[in-house]
Short mmCIF file of C-alpha atoms in Angstrom, two decimals:
data_model
loop_
_atom_site.label_atom_id
_atom_site.label_comp_id
_atom_site.label_asym_id
_atom_site.label_seq_id
_atom_site.Cartn_x
_atom_site.Cartn_y
_atom_site.Cartn_z
CA MET I 270 84.50 79.15 142.00
CA THR I 271 86.52 77.07 139.55
CA PHE I 272 88.57 79.41 137.35
CA VAL I 273 91.04 77.26 135.39
CA THR I 274 90.01 73.79 134.25
CA LEU I 275 92.07 71.22 132.38
CA GLU I 276 90.02 68.23 131.20
CA ASN I 277 91.75 65.10 129.89
CA VAL I 278 94.65 67.23 128.63
CA TRP I 279 97.51 65.56 126.75
CA LYS I 280 100.77 66.91 125.43
CA VAL I 281 102.59 64.63 122.98
CA TYR I 282 105.63 65.92 121.09
CA LEU I 283 106.52 65.03 117.50
CA ASP I 284 109.07 62.42 118.59
CA GLY I 285 106.33 60.59 120.52
CA THR I 286 107.35 61.83 123.97
CA VAL I 287 104.31 62.08 126.24
CA ALA I 288 104.91 65.12 128.45
CA VAL I 289 101.40 65.28 129.94
CA ASP I 290 99.14 62.24 130.20
CA SER I 291 95.33 62.64 130.52
CA LEU I 292 95.49 65.48 133.06
CA ASP I 293 92.35 66.52 134.94
CA LEU I 294 92.97 69.54 137.18
CA THR I 295 90.94 72.49 138.46
CA VAL I 296 92.22 75.71 140.00
CA GLU I 297 89.86 77.83 142.06
CA GLU I 298 89.56 81.59 141.67
CA GLY I 299 92.01 83.33 144.03
CA GLU I 300 93.91 80.09 144.71
CA LEU I 301 97.67 79.57 144.68
CA MET I 302 98.12 76.17 143.06
CA VAL I 303 101.64 74.74 143.01
CA LEU I 304 102.70 72.13 140.45
CA VAL I 305 105.59 70.09 141.83
CA GLY I 306 107.57 67.06 140.77
CA PRO I 307 111.02 65.95 139.62
CA SER I 308 112.62 67.16 136.39
CA GLY I 309 110.71 66.01 133.31
CA CYS I 310 107.41 65.42 135.10
CA GLY I 311 105.48 67.77 132.79
CA LYS I 312 104.86 70.72 135.09
CA SER I 313 106.40 73.37 132.80
CA SER I 314 104.60 71.88 129.78
CA ILE I 315 101.30 72.34 131.64
CA LEU I 316 102.14 75.97 132.38
CA ARG I 317 103.08 76.64 128.76
CA MET I 318 99.83 75.08 127.51
CA ILE I 319 97.82 77.31 129.85
CA ALA I 320 99.77 80.32 128.56
CA GLY I 321 99.21 79.26 124.95
CA LEU I 322 102.92 78.82 124.24
CA GLU I 323 102.39 75.09 123.59
CA GLU I 324 99.53 73.54 121.67
CA ILE I 325 97.31 71.08 123.52
CA SER I 326 97.50 67.68 121.82
CA ALA I 327 94.12 66.58 123.19
CA GLY I 328 91.64 67.67 125.83
CA SER I 329 90.21 71.05 126.76
CA LEU I 330 91.36 74.12 128.70
CA HIS I 331 88.89 76.60 130.18
CA ILE I 332 89.83 79.91 131.82
CA GLY I 333 87.04 81.84 133.52
CA GLY I 334 84.52 79.51 131.91
CA GLU I 335 85.83 80.20 128.39
CA LEU I 336 87.28 77.47 126.17
CA VAL I 337 90.70 78.82 125.18
CA ASN I 338 92.33 75.95 123.25
CA GLU I 339 92.38 78.04 120.07
CA VAL I 340 92.78 81.46 121.70
CA SER I 341 96.16 83.09 121.00
CA PRO I 342 98.45 83.84 123.98
CA ASP I 343 98.01 87.62 123.74
CA LYS I 344 94.22 87.25 124.02
CA ARG I 345 94.21 85.08 127.15
CA ASN I 346 95.11 87.93 129.55
CA ILE I 347 97.68 85.80 131.35
CA ALA I 348 100.98 86.98 132.83
CA MET I 349 104.06 84.77 133.14
CA VAL I 350 107.06 85.18 135.43
CA PHE I 351 110.10 83.02 134.64
CA GLN I 352 113.18 81.98 136.60
CA ASN I 353 115.18 84.29 134.33
CA TYR I 354 113.91 87.78 134.98
CA ALA I 355 114.23 88.84 131.28
CA LEU I 356 114.37 92.55 132.10
CA TYR I 357 115.45 95.00 129.43
CA PRO I 358 118.92 96.11 130.59
CA HIS I 359 118.75 99.56 128.91
CA MET I 360 115.43 100.46 130.55
CA THR I 361 114.78 101.76 134.04
CA VAL I 362 112.66 99.85 136.54
CA ALA I 363 109.69 102.08 135.73
CA GLU I 364 110.14 101.56 131.98
CA ASN I 365 110.43 97.79 132.40
CA MET I 366 107.29 97.63 134.52
CA GLY I 367 105.27 99.80 132.18
CA PHE I 368 106.47 98.32 128.89
CA SER I 369 103.43 96.09 128.29
CA LEU I 370 101.11 99.06 128.93
CA ARG I 371 103.11 101.10 126.43
CA LEU I 372 102.63 98.38 123.81
CA GLN I 373 98.88 98.61 124.48
CA HIS I 374 99.06 102.39 123.86
CA VAL I 375 97.93 103.20 127.39
CA ALA I 376 98.20 106.94 128.08
CA ARG I 377 101.47 108.09 129.70
CA ALA I 378 99.69 109.50 132.77
CA VAL I 379 97.80 106.23 133.33
CA ARG I 380 101.01 104.21 132.90
CA LYS I 381 102.79 106.35 135.45
CA ARG I 382 99.95 105.98 137.96
CA VAL I 383 99.65 102.19 137.57
CA VAL I 384 103.41 101.65 137.73
CA GLY I 385 103.64 103.88 140.80
CA GLU I 386 100.86 102.02 142.62
CA THR I 387 102.38 98.64 141.77
CA ALA I 388 105.86 99.76 142.80
CA ASN I 389 104.47 100.89 146.15
CA VAL I 390 102.95 97.44 146.75
CA LEU I 391 106.29 95.77 145.90
CA SER I 392 108.46 98.26 147.85
CA LEU I 393 110.12 99.41 144.63
CA SER I 394 109.16 103.11 144.77
CA GLU I 395 112.71 104.23 145.57
CA LEU I 396 114.16 102.17 142.72
CA LEU I 397 112.05 103.28 139.76
CA GLU I 398 114.86 105.23 138.08
CA ARG I 399 117.48 102.50 138.46
CA GLN I 400 118.46 100.02 135.78
CA PRO I 401 118.47 96.21 136.28
CA ALA I 402 122.27 96.07 136.68
CA GLN I 403 121.92 98.24 139.79
CA LEU I 404 119.48 95.85 141.49
CA SER I 405 119.90 92.76 143.66
CA GLY I 406 118.46 89.41 142.59
CA GLY I 407 115.44 89.81 144.85
CA GLN I 408 114.75 93.31 143.56
CA ARG I 409 114.95 92.12 139.95
CA GLN I 410 112.45 89.38 140.71
CA ARG I 411 110.08 91.93 142.24
CA VAL I 412 110.39 94.05 139.10
CA ALA I 413 109.49 90.99 137.02
CA MET I 414 106.46 90.44 139.27
CA GLY I 415 105.53 94.10 138.95
CA ARG I 416 105.72 93.95 135.16
CA ALA I 417 103.18 91.12 135.29
CA MET I 418 100.96 92.86 137.86
CA VAL I 419 100.46 96.12 135.95
CA ARG I 420 98.57 94.19 133.28
CA ASP I 421 95.96 93.08 135.85
CA PRO I 422 95.90 89.55 134.35
CA ARG I 423 93.24 86.93 134.96
CA VAL I 424 95.89 84.38 135.95
CA PHE I 425 99.53 84.59 137.02
CA LEU I 426 101.79 81.77 135.83
CA LEU I 427 105.12 81.49 137.67
CA ASP I 428 107.76 79.09 136.32
CA GLU I 429 110.38 78.46 139.05
CA PRO I 430 110.73 82.22 139.66
CA LEU I 431 112.97 81.88 142.73
CA SER I 432 115.38 79.16 141.62
CA ASN I 433 118.16 81.62 140.70
CA LEU I 434 118.21 83.21 144.16
CA ASP I 435 120.40 82.17 147.09
CA ALA I 436 118.83 80.15 149.90
CA LYS I 437 118.24 83.04 152.32
CA LEU I 438 116.74 85.32 149.68
CA ARG I 439 114.62 82.47 148.32
CA THR I 440 113.07 81.97 151.76
CA GLN I 441 112.34 85.70 152.03
CA MET I 442 110.84 85.88 148.54
CA ARG I 443 108.61 82.86 149.21
CA THR I 444 106.94 84.86 151.96
CA GLU I 445 106.70 87.99 149.81
CA VAL I 446 105.09 86.19 146.87
CA ARG I 447 102.58 84.46 149.15
CA GLN I 448 101.65 87.69 150.94
CA LEU I 449 101.32 89.48 147.60
CA GLN I 450 99.03 86.79 146.23
CA ARG I 451 96.78 87.02 149.27
CA ARG I 452 96.69 90.81 149.14
CA LEU I 453 95.74 90.83 145.45
CA GLY I 454 93.38 87.85 145.71
CA SER I 455 94.79 86.72 142.37
CA THR I 456 94.77 83.25 140.84
CA MET I 457 98.32 81.90 140.63
CA ILE I 458 99.73 78.68 139.20
CA TYR I 459 103.28 78.20 140.42
CA VAL I 460 105.78 75.63 139.14
CA THR I 461 108.69 74.40 141.26
CA HIS I 462 110.80 71.28 141.75
CA ASP I 463 111.32 72.27 145.40
CA GLN I 464 108.75 70.52 147.58
CA VAL I 465 109.65 72.75 150.57
CA GLU I 466 108.69 75.77 148.45
CA ALA I 467 105.46 74.03 147.51
CA MET I 468 104.58 73.12 151.10
CA THR I 469 105.16 76.63 152.47
CA MET I 470 103.36 78.58 149.73
CA ALA I 471 100.48 76.59 148.30
CA ASP I 472 96.78 76.52 149.01
CA ARG I 473 96.87 73.20 147.17
CA ILE I 474 99.62 71.17 145.54
CA ALA I 475 99.48 68.98 142.44
CA VAL I 476 102.21 66.31 142.46
CA LEU I 477 103.26 65.00 139.04
CA ARG I 478 105.45 62.15 137.87
CA ARG I 479 106.26 61.38 134.22
CA GLY I 480 103.36 63.52 133.07
CA VAL I 481 100.80 61.76 135.27
CA LEU I 482 99.02 63.52 138.13
CA GLN I 483 99.68 61.58 141.34
CA GLN I 484 97.70 63.58 143.91
CA VAL I 485 96.11 66.98 144.48
CA GLY I 486 95.55 68.30 147.99
CA THR I 487 96.51 70.77 150.66
CA PRO I 488 100.06 70.59 152.02
CA ARG I 489 98.70 68.93 155.16
CA GLU I 490 96.79 66.30 153.17
CA LEU I 491 99.82 65.40 151.08
CA TYR I 492 102.05 65.15 154.14
CA TRP I 493 99.74 63.08 156.33
CA GLU I 494 97.70 61.20 153.74
CA PRO I 495 99.88 60.57 150.66
CA ALA I 496 98.04 58.73 147.90
CA ASN I 497 100.95 56.46 147.04
CA LEU I 498 104.59 55.66 147.78
CA PHE I 499 105.88 58.24 145.30
CA VAL I 500 104.05 61.11 147.02
CA ALA I 501 105.02 59.85 150.48
CA ASP I 502 108.68 59.71 149.48
CA PHE I 503 108.69 63.00 147.54
CA ILE I 504 106.92 65.21 150.07
CA GLY I 505 108.85 66.00 153.24
CA SER I 506 112.42 67.07 153.98
CA PRO I 507 114.34 65.05 154.99
CA ALA I 508 112.52 62.33 153.07
CA MET I 509 110.41 59.67 154.74
CA ASN I 510 112.32 56.68 156.12
CA LEU I 511 111.27 53.45 154.37
CA LEU I 512 111.65 49.86 155.51
CA GLN I 513 110.53 46.83 153.50
CA GLY I 514 109.37 43.61 155.13
CA ARG I 515 106.38 41.38 155.80
CA LEU I 516 103.72 41.34 158.48
CA LYS I 517 103.52 38.65 161.12
CA VAL I 518 100.36 38.38 163.21
CA ASP I 519 100.31 36.28 166.37
CA GLY I 520 97.14 36.68 168.41
CA ASP I 521 96.90 40.31 169.48
CA ARG I 522 100.46 41.05 168.42
CA MET I 523 101.63 42.33 165.07
CA GLN I 524 105.25 42.41 164.02
CA MET I 525 107.15 43.41 160.94
CA VAL I 526 109.85 40.99 159.80
CA TYR I 527 112.66 42.72 157.91
CA GLY I 528 116.27 42.19 156.87
CA GLU I 529 117.63 38.78 157.88
CA GLY I 530 114.76 37.76 160.13
CA LYS I 531 114.77 40.78 162.46
CA THR I 532 111.42 41.83 163.91
CA PHE I 533 109.89 45.11 164.96
CA ALA I 534 106.70 45.30 167.05
CA LEU I 535 103.86 47.32 165.53
CA PRO I 536 101.01 48.92 167.54
CA SER I 537 98.06 46.60 168.15
CA ARG I 538 95.63 49.26 166.91
CA LEU I 539 96.74 48.43 163.37
CA LEU I 540 94.91 45.14 163.81
CA ALA I 541 91.62 47.05 163.75
CA GLY I 542 91.94 47.21 159.96
CA PRO I 543 91.64 44.21 157.60
CA PRO I 544 91.07 40.66 158.94
CA ARG I 545 94.26 39.20 160.40
CA SER I 546 94.30 36.38 157.90
CA ASP I 547 94.46 38.98 155.12
CA VAL I 548 97.52 40.78 156.47
CA HIS I 549 99.58 37.92 157.91
CA GLY I 550 102.59 37.34 155.66
CA LYS I 551 101.79 40.37 153.51
CA GLU I 552 104.76 42.23 152.00
CA VAL I 553 104.66 45.89 153.03
CA ILE I 554 106.76 49.05 153.11
CA LEU I 555 106.77 50.90 156.42
CA GLY I 556 107.17 54.67 156.15
CA VAL I 557 108.06 56.88 159.11
CA ARG I 558 108.84 60.60 159.02
CA PRO I 559 112.23 61.59 160.54
CA GLU I 560 110.58 63.73 163.22
CA HIS I 561 108.46 60.76 164.36
CA LEU I 562 111.42 58.65 165.47
CA THR I 563 113.55 58.85 168.58
CA PHE I 564 116.17 56.77 170.35
CA ALA I 565 115.13 54.10 172.85
CA GLY I 566 116.45 54.27 176.39
CA ASN I 567 119.87 52.79 177.11
CA GLY I 568 119.81 49.01 177.19
CA SER I 569 116.08 48.78 176.48
CA GLY I 570 116.57 46.57 173.42
CA ARG I 571 113.27 47.88 172.01
CA GLY I 572 112.73 49.02 168.46
CA ILE I 573 114.97 48.78 165.41
CA PRO I 574 118.71 48.32 166.02
CA VAL I 575 120.81 50.96 164.25
CA LYS I 576 124.38 52.22 164.02
CA VAL I 577 124.96 55.98 164.01
CA ARG I 578 126.84 57.32 160.97
CA PHE I 579 126.98 61.03 161.77
CA SER I 580 124.96 63.96 163.12
CA GLU I 581 124.10 67.30 161.51
CA VAL I 582 123.60 69.99 164.15
CA LEU I 583 121.45 72.76 162.66
CA GLY I 584 120.92 74.82 165.81
CA SER I 585 117.20 74.39 166.48
CA GLU I 586 117.31 70.74 165.44
CA THR I 587 119.70 67.85 164.88
CA LEU I 588 119.58 65.32 162.04
CA VAL I 589 121.08 61.97 163.04
CA HIS I 590 121.93 59.63 160.16
CA VAL I 591 121.88 55.94 161.05
CA ASP I 592 122.24 52.61 159.26
CA VAL I 593 119.60 49.89 159.53
CA ALA I 594 120.61 46.30 158.74
CA ALA I 595 118.16 45.91 155.85
CA PRO I 596 118.24 46.50 152.09
CA THR I 597 117.61 50.04 150.86
CA VAL I 598 114.09 50.62 149.56
CA VAL I 599 114.59 51.92 146.02
CA THR I 600 111.37 53.69 145.09
CA GLU I 601 110.66 54.73 141.51
CA GLY I 602 111.20 58.35 142.51
CA ARG I 603 114.62 57.65 144.00
CA ARG I 604 115.52 55.50 141.00
CA GLU I 605 114.70 58.34 138.59
CA ILE I 606 116.72 60.86 140.59
CA ALA I 607 119.70 58.49 140.76
CA GLN I 608 119.53 57.83 137.00
CA ASP I 609 119.55 61.57 136.34
CA ILE I 610 122.82 61.84 138.28
CA ASP I 611 124.76 58.80 137.09
CA ASP I 612 124.25 55.07 136.45
CA THR I 613 126.92 54.42 139.09
CA VAL I 614 124.81 56.17 141.71
CA LEU I 615 121.82 54.00 140.79
CA SER I 616 123.93 50.84 141.01
CA GLN I 617 125.24 51.83 144.45
CA LEU I 618 121.70 52.56 145.59
CA GLU I 619 120.34 49.20 144.41
CA THR I 620 123.19 47.15 145.92
CA ALA I 621 123.47 48.96 149.26
CA GLU I 622 123.43 46.47 152.13
CA GLU I 623 122.51 49.12 154.69
CA ASN I 624 119.37 51.25 154.71
CA ARG I 625 120.06 54.86 155.74
CA PHE I 626 117.51 56.41 158.11
CA VAL I 627 117.38 60.00 159.35
CA ILE I 628 116.09 60.92 162.80
CA LYS I 629 115.15 64.56 163.41
CA LEU I 630 115.63 65.63 167.03
CA SER I 631 114.75 69.04 168.45
CA GLY I 632 117.61 71.18 169.76
CA ASP I 633 121.36 70.61 169.84
CA ARG I 634 121.51 66.83 170.41
CA PRO I 635 124.29 65.17 168.42
CA VAL I 636 124.82 61.42 168.80
CA GLY I 637 128.34 60.01 168.55
CA ALA I 638 129.32 58.30 165.30
CA GLY I 639 129.61 54.53 165.60
CA LYS I 640 127.18 54.24 168.49
CA GLU I 641 124.92 51.17 168.32
CA THR I 642 121.45 51.75 169.71
CA HIS I 643 117.74 51.35 168.88
CA ILE I 644 115.14 53.68 167.38
CA VAL I 645 111.42 53.70 168.19
CA PRO I 646 108.39 55.79 167.16
CA ASN I 647 107.90 58.84 169.38
CA GLN I 648 104.63 60.08 170.84
CA GLU I 649 103.87 62.25 167.78
CA SER I 650 104.05 59.28 165.43
CA ARG I 651 100.86 57.86 163.98
CA LEU I 652 102.23 54.33 164.28
#
């Protein structure tokens, strides 16, 4: 059952900035929907409009079948959890969790029961008399979740709630939030810039860029069937390897011509698509995930020639960084990220004579820096 619906929603600020552009999005009851995208893509603006903290410039918002454009935030029965826990430092955990119930004049005995039940779910029962300064980052975040849960809201809105935690604790809390959502059967809309967080937690993901929705789908759909180059490049870590060139069809053979006339043989099954006359000479961008590449046998001469830069040994896997003699593919997503860092970074990216690829190998398998070899698709590749 559809529970939250945004129809042709716009958010335009007074200076003319378009934060959200004609958004159509539905969230099912009991679903964990993750909004993901680079900084400035509009995901937090969407969350704030759902909460009623930002006015909708145009379009309609329905929650539980009710039009709520003009409904005040306190009447929407929505709970928000932010990246900053915003706990009252002079209150105990129990007082923080029960504060909203106190404002609603809920009886003391009922508050105590609800807070106790919620604390038990969040493994906070032993901490109820402590103050925030006596808690770890993960415990504070659970208290913030508990404060939202005691209200029994129709929808949970989470705005990058884990971004202030260290990497190990963030991984642990991802699992806890997901398990909690499933146990409660609650509807959650979760904002993050971390696509790994999105992939591991979401029932569905909405990918945004410059306020425009690019694709909505399950993590598997976004990974295997990206709607466009931006989604393909954004989803996946390490990012997809990209190579620009043109197709050359000769009988039953298809090749990709790249760089300064180098060629790479493509599987003949790709010829089952459009007529050969339509694809011959066509400019394309080839995308291959790092885990779908491997090194060709010694002296085989097959595949794409590369030079190894360095290897990152991560224990269960090894990331081998190599250079391909072809210009770097500068996607719009990479351009925006580079611009956010520094104009110099963008200039270096656009003028790079070598295209950096990453190959993900299972196990402890470093390859010596400076080695010249070839890479080919492995058996798991869809090429």
